[in-house]
mmCIF file of C-alpha atoms and ligand atoms in Angstrom:
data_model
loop_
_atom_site.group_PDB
_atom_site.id
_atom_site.type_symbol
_atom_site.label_atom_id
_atom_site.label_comp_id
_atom_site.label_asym_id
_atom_site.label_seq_id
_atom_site.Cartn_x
_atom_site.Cartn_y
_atom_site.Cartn_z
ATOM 1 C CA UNK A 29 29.428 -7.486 37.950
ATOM 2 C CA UNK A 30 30.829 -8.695 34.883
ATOM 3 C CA UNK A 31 31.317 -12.010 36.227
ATOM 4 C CA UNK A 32 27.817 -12.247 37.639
ATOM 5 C CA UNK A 33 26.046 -11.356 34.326
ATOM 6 C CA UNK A 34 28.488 -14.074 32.798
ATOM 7 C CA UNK A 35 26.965 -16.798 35.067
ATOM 8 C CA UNK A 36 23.206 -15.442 34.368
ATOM 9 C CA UNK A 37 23.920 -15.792 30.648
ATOM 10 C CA UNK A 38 25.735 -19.534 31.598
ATOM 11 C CA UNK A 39 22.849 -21.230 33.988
ATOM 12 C CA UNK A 40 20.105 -20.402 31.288
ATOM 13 C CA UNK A 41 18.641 -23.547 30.408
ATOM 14 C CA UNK A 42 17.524 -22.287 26.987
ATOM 15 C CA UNK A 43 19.304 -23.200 24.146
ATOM 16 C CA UNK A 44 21.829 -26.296 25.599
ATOM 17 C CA UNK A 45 21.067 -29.632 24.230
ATOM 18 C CA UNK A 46 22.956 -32.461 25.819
ATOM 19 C CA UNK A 47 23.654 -36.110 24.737
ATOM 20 C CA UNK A 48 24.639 -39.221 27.155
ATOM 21 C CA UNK A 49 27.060 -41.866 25.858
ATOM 22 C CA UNK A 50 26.605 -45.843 27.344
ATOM 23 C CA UNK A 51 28.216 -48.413 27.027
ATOM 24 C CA UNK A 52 26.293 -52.160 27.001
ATOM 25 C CA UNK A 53 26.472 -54.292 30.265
ATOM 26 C CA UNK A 54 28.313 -57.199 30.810
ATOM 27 C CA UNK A 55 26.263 -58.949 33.619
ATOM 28 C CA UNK A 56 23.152 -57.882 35.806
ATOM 29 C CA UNK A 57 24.926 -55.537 38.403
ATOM 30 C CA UNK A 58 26.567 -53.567 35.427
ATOM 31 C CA UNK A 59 23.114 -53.805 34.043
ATOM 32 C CA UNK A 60 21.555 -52.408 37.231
ATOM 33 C CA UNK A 61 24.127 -49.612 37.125
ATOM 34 C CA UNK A 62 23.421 -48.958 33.523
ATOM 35 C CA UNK A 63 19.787 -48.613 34.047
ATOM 36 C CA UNK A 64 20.490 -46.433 37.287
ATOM 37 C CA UNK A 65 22.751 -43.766 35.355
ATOM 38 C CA UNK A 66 20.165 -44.394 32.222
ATOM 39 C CA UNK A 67 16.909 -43.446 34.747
ATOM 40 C CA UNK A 68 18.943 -40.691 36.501
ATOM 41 C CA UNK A 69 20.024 -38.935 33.543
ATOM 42 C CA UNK A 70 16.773 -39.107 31.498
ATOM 43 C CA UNK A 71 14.758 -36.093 32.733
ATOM 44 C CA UNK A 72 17.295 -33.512 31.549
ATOM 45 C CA UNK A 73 15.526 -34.293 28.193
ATOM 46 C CA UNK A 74 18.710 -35.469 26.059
ATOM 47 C CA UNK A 75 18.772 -35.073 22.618
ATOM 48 C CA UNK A 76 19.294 -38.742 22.420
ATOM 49 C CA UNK A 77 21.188 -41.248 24.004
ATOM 50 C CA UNK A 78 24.147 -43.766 22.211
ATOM 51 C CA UNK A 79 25.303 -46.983 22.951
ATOM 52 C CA UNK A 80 28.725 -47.919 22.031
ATOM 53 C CA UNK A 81 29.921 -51.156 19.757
ATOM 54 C CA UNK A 82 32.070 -53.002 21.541
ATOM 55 C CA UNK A 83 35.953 -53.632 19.843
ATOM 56 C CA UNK A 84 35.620 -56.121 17.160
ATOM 57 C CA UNK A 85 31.781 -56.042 17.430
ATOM 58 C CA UNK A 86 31.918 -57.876 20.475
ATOM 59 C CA UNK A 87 29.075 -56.442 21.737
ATOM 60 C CA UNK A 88 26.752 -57.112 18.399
ATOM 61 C CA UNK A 89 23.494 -58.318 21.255
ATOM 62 C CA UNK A 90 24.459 -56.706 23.651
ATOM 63 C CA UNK A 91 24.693 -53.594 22.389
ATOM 64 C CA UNK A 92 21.443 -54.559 20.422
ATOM 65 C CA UNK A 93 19.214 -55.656 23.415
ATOM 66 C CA UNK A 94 20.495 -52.319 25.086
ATOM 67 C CA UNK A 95 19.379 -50.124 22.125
ATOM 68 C CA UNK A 96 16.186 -52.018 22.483
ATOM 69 C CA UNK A 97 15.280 -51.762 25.812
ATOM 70 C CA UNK A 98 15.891 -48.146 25.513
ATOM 71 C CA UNK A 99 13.331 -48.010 22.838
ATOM 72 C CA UNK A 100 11.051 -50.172 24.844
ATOM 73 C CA UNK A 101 11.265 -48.895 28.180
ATOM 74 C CA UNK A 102 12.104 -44.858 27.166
ATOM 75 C CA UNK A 103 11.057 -41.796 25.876
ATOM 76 C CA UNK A 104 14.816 -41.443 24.680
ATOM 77 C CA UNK A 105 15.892 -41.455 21.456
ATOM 78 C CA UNK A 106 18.700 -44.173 21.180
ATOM 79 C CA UNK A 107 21.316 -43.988 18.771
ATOM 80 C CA UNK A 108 23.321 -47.205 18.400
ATOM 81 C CA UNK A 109 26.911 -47.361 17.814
ATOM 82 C CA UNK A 110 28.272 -49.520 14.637
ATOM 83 C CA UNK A 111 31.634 -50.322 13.306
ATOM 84 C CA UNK A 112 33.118 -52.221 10.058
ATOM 85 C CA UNK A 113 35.443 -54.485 12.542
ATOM 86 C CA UNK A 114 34.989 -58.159 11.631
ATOM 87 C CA UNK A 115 31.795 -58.240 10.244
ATOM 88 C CA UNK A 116 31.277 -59.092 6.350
ATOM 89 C CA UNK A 117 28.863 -56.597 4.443
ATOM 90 C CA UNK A 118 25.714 -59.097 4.902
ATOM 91 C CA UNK A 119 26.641 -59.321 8.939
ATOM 92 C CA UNK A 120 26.325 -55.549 9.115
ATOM 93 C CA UNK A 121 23.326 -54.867 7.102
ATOM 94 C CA UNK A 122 21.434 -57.641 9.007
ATOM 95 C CA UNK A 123 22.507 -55.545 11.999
ATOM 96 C CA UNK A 124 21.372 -52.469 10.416
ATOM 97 C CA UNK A 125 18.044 -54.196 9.645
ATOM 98 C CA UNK A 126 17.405 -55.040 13.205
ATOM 99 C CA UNK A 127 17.795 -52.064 14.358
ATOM 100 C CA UNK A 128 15.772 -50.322 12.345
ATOM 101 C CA UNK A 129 13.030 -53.221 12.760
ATOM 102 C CA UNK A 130 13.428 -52.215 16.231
ATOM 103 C CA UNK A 131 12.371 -48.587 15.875
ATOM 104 C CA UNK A 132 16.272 -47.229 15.968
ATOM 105 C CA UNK A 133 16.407 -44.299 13.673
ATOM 106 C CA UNK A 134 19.797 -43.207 14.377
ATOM 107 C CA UNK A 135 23.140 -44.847 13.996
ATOM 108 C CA UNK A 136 26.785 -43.858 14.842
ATOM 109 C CA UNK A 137 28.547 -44.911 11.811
ATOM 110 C CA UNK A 138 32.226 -45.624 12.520
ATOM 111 C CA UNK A 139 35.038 -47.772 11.212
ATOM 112 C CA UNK A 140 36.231 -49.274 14.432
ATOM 113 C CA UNK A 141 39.433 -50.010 15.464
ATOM 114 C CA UNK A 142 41.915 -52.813 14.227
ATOM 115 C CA UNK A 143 41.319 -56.282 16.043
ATOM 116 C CA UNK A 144 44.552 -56.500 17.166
ATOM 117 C CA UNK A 145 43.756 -52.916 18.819
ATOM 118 C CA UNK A 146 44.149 -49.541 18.859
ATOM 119 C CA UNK A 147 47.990 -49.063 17.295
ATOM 120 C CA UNK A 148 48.306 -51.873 15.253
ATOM 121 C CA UNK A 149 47.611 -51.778 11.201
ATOM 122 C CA UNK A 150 44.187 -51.663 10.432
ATOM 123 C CA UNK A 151 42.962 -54.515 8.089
ATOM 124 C CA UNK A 152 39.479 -54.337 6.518
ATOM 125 C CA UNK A 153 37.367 -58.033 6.781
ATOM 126 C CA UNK A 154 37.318 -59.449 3.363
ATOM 127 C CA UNK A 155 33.971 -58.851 2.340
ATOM 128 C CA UNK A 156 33.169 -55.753 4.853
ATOM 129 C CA UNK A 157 33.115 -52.541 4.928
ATOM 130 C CA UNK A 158 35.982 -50.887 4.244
ATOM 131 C CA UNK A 159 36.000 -47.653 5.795
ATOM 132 C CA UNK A 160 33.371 -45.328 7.716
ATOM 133 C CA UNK A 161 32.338 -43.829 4.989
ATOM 134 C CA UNK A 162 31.409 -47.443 2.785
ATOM 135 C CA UNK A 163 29.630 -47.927 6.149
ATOM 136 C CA UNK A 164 28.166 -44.316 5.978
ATOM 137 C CA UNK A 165 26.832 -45.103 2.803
ATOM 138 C CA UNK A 166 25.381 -49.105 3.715
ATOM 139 C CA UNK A 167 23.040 -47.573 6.296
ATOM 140 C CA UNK A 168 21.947 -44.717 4.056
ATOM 141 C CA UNK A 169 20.845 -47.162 1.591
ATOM 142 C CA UNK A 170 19.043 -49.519 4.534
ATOM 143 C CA UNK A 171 17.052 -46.985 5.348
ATOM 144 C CA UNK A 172 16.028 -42.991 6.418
ATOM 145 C CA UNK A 173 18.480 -43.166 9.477
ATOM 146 C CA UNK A 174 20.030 -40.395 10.882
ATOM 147 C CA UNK A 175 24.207 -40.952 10.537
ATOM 148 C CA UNK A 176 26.521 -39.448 12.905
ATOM 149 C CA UNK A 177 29.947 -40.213 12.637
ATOM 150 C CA UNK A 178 34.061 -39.426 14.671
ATOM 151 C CA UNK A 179 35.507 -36.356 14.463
ATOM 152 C CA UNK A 180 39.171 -36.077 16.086
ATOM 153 C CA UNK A 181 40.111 -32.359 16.637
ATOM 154 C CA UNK A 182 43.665 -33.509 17.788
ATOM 155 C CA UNK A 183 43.691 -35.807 14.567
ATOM 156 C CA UNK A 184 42.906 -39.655 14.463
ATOM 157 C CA UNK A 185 46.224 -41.307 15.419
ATOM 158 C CA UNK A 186 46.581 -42.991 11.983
ATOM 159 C CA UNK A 187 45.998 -39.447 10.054
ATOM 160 C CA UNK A 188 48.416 -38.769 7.611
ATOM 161 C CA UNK A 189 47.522 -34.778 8.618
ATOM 162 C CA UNK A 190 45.170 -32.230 9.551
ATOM 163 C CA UNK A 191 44.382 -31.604 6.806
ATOM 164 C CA UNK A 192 43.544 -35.275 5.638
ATOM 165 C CA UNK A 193 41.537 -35.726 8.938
ATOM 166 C CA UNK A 194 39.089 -32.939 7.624
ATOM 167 C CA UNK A 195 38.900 -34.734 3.746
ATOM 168 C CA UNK A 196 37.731 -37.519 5.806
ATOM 169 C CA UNK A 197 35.115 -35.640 7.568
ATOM 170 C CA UNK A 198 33.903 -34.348 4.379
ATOM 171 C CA UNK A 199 33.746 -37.789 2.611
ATOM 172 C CA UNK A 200 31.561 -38.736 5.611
ATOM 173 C CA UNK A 201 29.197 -36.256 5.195
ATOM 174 C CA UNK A 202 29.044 -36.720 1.219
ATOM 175 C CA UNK A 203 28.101 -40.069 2.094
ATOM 176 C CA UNK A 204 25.823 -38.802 4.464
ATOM 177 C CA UNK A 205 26.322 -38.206 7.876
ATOM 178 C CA UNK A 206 24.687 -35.236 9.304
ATOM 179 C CA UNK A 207 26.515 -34.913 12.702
ATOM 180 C CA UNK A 208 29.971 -35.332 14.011
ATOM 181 C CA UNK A 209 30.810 -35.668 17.816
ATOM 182 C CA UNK A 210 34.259 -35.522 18.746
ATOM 183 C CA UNK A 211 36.721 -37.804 20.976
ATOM 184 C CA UNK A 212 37.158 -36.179 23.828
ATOM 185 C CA UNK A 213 39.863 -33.484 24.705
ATOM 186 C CA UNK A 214 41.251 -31.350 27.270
ATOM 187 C CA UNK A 215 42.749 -28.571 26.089
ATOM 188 C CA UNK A 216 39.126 -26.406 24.431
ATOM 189 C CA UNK A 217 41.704 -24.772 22.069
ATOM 190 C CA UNK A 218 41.847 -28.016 20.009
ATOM 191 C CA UNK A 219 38.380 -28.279 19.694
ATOM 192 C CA UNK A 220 37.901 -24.474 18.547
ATOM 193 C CA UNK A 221 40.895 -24.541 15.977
ATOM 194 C CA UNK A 222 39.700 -27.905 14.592
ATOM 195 C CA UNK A 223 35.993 -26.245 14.078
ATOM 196 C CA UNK A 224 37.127 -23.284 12.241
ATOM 197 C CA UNK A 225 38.961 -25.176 10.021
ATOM 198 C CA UNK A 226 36.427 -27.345 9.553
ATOM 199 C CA UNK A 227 34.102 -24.797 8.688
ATOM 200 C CA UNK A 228 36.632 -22.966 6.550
ATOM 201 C CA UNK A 229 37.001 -26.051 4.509
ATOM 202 C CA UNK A 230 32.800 -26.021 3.975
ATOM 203 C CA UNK A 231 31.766 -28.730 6.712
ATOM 204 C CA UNK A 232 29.193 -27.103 8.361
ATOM 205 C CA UNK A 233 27.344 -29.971 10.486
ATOM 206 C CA UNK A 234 27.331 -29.756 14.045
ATOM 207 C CA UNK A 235 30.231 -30.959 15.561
ATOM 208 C CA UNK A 236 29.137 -31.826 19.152
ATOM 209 C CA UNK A 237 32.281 -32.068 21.687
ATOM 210 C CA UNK A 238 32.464 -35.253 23.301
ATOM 211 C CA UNK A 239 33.287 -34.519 27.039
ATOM 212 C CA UNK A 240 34.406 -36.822 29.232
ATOM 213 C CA UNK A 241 34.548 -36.257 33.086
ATOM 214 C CA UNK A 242 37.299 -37.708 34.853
ATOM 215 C CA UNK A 243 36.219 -41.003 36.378
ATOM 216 C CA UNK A 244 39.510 -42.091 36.992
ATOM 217 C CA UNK A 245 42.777 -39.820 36.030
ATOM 218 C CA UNK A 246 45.114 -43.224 35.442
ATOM 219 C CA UNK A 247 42.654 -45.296 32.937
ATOM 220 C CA UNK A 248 41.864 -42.181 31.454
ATOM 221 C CA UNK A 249 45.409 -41.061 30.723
ATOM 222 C CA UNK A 250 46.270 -44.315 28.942
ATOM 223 C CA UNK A 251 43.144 -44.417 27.406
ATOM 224 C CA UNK A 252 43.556 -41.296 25.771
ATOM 225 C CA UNK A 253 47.228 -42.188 25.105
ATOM 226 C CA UNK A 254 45.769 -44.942 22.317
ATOM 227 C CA UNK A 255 43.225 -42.312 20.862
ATOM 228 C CA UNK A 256 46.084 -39.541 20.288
ATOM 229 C CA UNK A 257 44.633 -37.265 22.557
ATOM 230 C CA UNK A 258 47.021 -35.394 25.177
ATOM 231 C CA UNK A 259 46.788 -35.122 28.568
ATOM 232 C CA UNK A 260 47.500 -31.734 29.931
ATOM 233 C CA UNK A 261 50.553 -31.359 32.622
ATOM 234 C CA UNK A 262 47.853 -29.173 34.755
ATOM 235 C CA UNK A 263 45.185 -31.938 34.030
ATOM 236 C CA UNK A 264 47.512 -34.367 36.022
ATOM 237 C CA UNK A 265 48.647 -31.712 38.734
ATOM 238 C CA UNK A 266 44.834 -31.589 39.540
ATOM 239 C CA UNK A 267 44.368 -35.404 40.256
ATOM 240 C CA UNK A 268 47.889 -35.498 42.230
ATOM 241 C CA UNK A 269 47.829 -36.980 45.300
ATOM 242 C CA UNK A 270 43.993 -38.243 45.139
ATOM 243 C CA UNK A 271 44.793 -41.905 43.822
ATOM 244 C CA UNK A 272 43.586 -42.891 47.461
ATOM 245 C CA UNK A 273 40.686 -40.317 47.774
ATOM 246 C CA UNK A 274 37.661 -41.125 45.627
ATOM 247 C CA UNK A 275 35.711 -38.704 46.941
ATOM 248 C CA UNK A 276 37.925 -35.779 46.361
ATOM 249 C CA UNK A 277 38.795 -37.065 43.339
ATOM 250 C CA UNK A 278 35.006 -36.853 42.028
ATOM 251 C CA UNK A 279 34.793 -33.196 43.150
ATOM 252 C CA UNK A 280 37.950 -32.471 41.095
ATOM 253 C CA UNK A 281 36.778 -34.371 38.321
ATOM 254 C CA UNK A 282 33.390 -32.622 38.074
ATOM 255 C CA UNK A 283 34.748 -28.996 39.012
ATOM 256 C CA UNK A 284 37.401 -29.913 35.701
ATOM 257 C CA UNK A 285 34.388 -30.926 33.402
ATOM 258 C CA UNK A 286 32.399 -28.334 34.330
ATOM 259 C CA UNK A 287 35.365 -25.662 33.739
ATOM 260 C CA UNK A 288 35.164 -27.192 30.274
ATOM 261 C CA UNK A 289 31.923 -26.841 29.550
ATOM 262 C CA UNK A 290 31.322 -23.705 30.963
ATOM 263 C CA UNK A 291 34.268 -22.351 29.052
ATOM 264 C CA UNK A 292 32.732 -23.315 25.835
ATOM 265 C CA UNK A 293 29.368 -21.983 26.490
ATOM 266 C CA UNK A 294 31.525 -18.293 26.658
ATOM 267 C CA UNK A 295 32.889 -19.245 23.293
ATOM 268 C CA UNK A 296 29.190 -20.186 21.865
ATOM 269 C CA UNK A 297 29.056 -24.093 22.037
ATOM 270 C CA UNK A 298 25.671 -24.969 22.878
ATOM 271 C CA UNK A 299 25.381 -28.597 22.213
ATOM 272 C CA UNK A 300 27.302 -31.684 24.166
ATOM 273 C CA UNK A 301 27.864 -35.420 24.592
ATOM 274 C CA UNK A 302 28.937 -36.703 27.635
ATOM 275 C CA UNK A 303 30.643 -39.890 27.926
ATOM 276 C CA UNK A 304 28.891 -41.350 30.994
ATOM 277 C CA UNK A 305 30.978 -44.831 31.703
ATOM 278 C CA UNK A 306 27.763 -45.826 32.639
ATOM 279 C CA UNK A 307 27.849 -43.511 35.844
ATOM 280 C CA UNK A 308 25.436 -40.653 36.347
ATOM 281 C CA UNK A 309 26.222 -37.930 39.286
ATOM 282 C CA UNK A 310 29.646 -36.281 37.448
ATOM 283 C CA UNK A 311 27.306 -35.880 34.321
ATOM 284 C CA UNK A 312 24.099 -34.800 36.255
ATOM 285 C CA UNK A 313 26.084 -32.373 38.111
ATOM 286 C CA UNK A 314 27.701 -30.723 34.830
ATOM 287 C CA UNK A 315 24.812 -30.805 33.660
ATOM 288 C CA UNK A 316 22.693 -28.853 36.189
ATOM 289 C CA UNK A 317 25.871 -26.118 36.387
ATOM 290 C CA UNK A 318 24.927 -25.744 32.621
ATOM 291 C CA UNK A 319 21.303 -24.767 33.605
ATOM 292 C CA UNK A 320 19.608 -28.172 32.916
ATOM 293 C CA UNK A 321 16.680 -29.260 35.122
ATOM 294 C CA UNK A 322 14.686 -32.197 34.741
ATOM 295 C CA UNK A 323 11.771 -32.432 32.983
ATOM 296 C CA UNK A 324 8.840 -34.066 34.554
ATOM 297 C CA UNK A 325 7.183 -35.500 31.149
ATOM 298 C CA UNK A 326 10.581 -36.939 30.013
ATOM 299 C CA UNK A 327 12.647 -40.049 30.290
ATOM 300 C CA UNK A 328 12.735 -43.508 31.846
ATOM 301 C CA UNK A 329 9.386 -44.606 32.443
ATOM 302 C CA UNK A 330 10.279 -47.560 34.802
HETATM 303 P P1 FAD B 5 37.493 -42.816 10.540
HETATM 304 O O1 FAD B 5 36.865 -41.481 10.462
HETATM 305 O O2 FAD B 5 36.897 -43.871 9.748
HETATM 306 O O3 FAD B 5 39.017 -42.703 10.356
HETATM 307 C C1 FAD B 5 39.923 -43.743 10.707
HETATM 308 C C2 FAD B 5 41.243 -43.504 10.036
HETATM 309 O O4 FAD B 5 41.144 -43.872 8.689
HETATM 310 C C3 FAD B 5 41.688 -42.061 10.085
HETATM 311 O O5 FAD B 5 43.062 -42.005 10.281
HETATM 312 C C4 FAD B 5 41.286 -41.557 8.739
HETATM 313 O O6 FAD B 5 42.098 -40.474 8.325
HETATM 314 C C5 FAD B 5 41.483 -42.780 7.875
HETATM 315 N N1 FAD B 5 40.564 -42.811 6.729
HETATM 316 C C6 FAD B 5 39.223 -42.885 6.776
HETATM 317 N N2 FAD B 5 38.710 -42.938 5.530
HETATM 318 C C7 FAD B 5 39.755 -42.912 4.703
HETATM 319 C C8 FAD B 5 39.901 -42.951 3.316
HETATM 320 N N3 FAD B 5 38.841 -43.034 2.510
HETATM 321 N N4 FAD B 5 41.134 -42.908 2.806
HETATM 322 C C9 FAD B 5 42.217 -42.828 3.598
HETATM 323 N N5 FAD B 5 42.152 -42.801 4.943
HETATM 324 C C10 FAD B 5 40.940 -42.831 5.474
HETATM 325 N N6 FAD B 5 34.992 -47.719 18.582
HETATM 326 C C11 FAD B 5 34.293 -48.888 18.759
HETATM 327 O O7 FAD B 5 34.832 -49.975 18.555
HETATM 328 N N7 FAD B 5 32.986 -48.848 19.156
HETATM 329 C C12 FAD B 5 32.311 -47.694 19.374
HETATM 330 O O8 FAD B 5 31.133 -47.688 19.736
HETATM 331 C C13 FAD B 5 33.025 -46.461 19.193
HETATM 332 N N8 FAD B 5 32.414 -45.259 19.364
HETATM 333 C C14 FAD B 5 33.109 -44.106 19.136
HETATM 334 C C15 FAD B 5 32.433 -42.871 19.250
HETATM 335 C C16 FAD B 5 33.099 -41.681 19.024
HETATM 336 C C17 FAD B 5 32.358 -40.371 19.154
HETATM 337 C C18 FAD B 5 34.481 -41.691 18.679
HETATM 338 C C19 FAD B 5 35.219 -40.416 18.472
HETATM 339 C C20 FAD B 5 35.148 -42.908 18.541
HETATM 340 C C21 FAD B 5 34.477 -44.126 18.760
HETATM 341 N N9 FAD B 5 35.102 -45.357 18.596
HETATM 342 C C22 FAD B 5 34.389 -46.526 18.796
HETATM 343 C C23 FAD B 5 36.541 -45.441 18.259
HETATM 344 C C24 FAD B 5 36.775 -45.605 16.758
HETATM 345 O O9 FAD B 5 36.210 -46.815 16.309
HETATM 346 C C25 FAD B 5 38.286 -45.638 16.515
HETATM 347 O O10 FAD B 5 38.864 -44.409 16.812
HETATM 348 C C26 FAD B 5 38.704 -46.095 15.113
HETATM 349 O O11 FAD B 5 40.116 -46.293 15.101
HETATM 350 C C27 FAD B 5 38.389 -45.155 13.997
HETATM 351 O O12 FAD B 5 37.087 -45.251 13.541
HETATM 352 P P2 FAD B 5 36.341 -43.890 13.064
HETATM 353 O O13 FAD B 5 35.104 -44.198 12.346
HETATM 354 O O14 FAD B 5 36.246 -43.006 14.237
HETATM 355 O O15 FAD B 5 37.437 -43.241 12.128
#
């Protein structure tokens, strides 16, 4: 009985807001396969949608002509992804500009990672931003955009502490972020200890989980490797065996983001960001277990 009321109170849709992470397209089939995940996902009504920067701001058009179609082509909110990597001041506030020219009212402020990659020592560009939080403060001044920024519950790999991971936070939002999503984890007790201390050190934005479902166990283990987050032992036991079985693998992967979720709905988390690698049906799925059903009025119009 217990268990059944625990579902009821789970598949409500009320009160779950959901946000879908993109990257930009290389070519016109990854473009196709963007717009496909981008057209499927739309009617669940997400809070917005974001658009990664590519490392070293590789993506600068890309990334720009995504946000835009988005804007043109939408009801979504798009929130575009910026980082301090190799860009002088003047390169990043024309970016800024452009993006707000083009109706973007929301920007994911973040430092980036060093050129020569994830690892090595990060150098600022002479003349750019130095950290997030300089960058925090640039598009503040552009303009009435909405800031979210990183949050790393199992600590940025180049964090001198906990502690110091959470000053950070707080000089973000001083500058002026209003909302933090995290890189992703596995292990929900991470995420819950970070919060509290957050919020015992006075950050009280939300801090929206970033959950990523399992596309592929081996990229994301080394992936997550460079980030500093840990893969579980049980996390690997699950995709054992499965490197030649895609489509068991996408059940597992979709049962073990859904556990995730669901388990942090019990524990009062109502808002999420999914990182989508540009692939709908894992996220849809999640998604509908959570109690979200399309909406007729919103989303892709073409
Ligand atoms: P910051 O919060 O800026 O922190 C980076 C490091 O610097 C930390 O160790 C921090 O403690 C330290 N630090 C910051 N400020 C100070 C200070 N004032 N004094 C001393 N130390 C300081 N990367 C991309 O290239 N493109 C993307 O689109 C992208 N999107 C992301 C989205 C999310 C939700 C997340 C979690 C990460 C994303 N990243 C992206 C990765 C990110 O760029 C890297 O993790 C990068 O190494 C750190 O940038 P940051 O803004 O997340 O970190």
């Amino acid at each position: 009985m217990a268990h059944d009321s625990m579902r009821a109170s789970r598949s409500g849709r009320s009160g779950i807001g959901v946000s879908f992470e993109f990257f930009p397209p290389k070519n016109a089939e990854m473009e196709a396969q963007l717009w496909e995940a981008v057209t499927r996902l739309a009617p669940l009504a997400p809070n917005f949608v974001s658009v990664t920067y590519g490392a070293g701001g590789s993506t600068r058009e890309r990334t720009h002509a995504t946000v835009s179609r988005i804007v043109k082509e939408t009801s979504l909110k798009p929130a575009a992804h910026l980082t301090c990597v190799a860009a002088t001041r003047g390169e990043v506030d024309d970016v800024i500009r452009s993006y707000w020219d083009a109706g973007v009212r929301h920007i994911v402020a973040l430092r980036g990672d060093p050129v020569g990659g994830a690892g090595t020592a990060y150098a600022a560009h002479p003349g750019g931003y130095e950290t997030s939080t300089d960058l925090i403060a640039g598009i503040r001044r552009a303009g009435d955009f909405e800031v979210t920024v990183s949050a790393y519950p199992e600590m940025h790999p180049e964090s001198a502490s906990y502690s110091a991971e959470i000053d950070v936070l707080k000089a973000k939002i001083d500058a002026g972020a209003t909302r933090a999503i995290t890189q992703f984890f596995f292990d929900n007790a991470h995420y819950l200890r970070f919060v509290e201390r957050a919020r015992a050190r006075g950050v009280f934005i939300p801090i929206r989980p970033g959950i990523v479902p399992v596309q592929n166990f081996k990229q994301t283990a080394s992936f997550a490797k460079k980030t500093g987050a840990s893969v579980p032992q049980w996390l690997a036991d699950r995709f054992e065996g499965l490197d030649d079985d895609p489509a068991t693998r996408r059940l597992i992967a979709a049962a073990v983001a859904a556990e995730q979720a669901l388990d942090l709905v019990d524990r009062g988390v109502t808002d999420f960001h999914f990182y989508t690698m540009n692939k709908a049906d894992l996220v849809y799925a999640v998604c509908h277990l959570l109690g979200l059903r399309p909406r007729v009025s919103a989303g892709a119009q073409s």
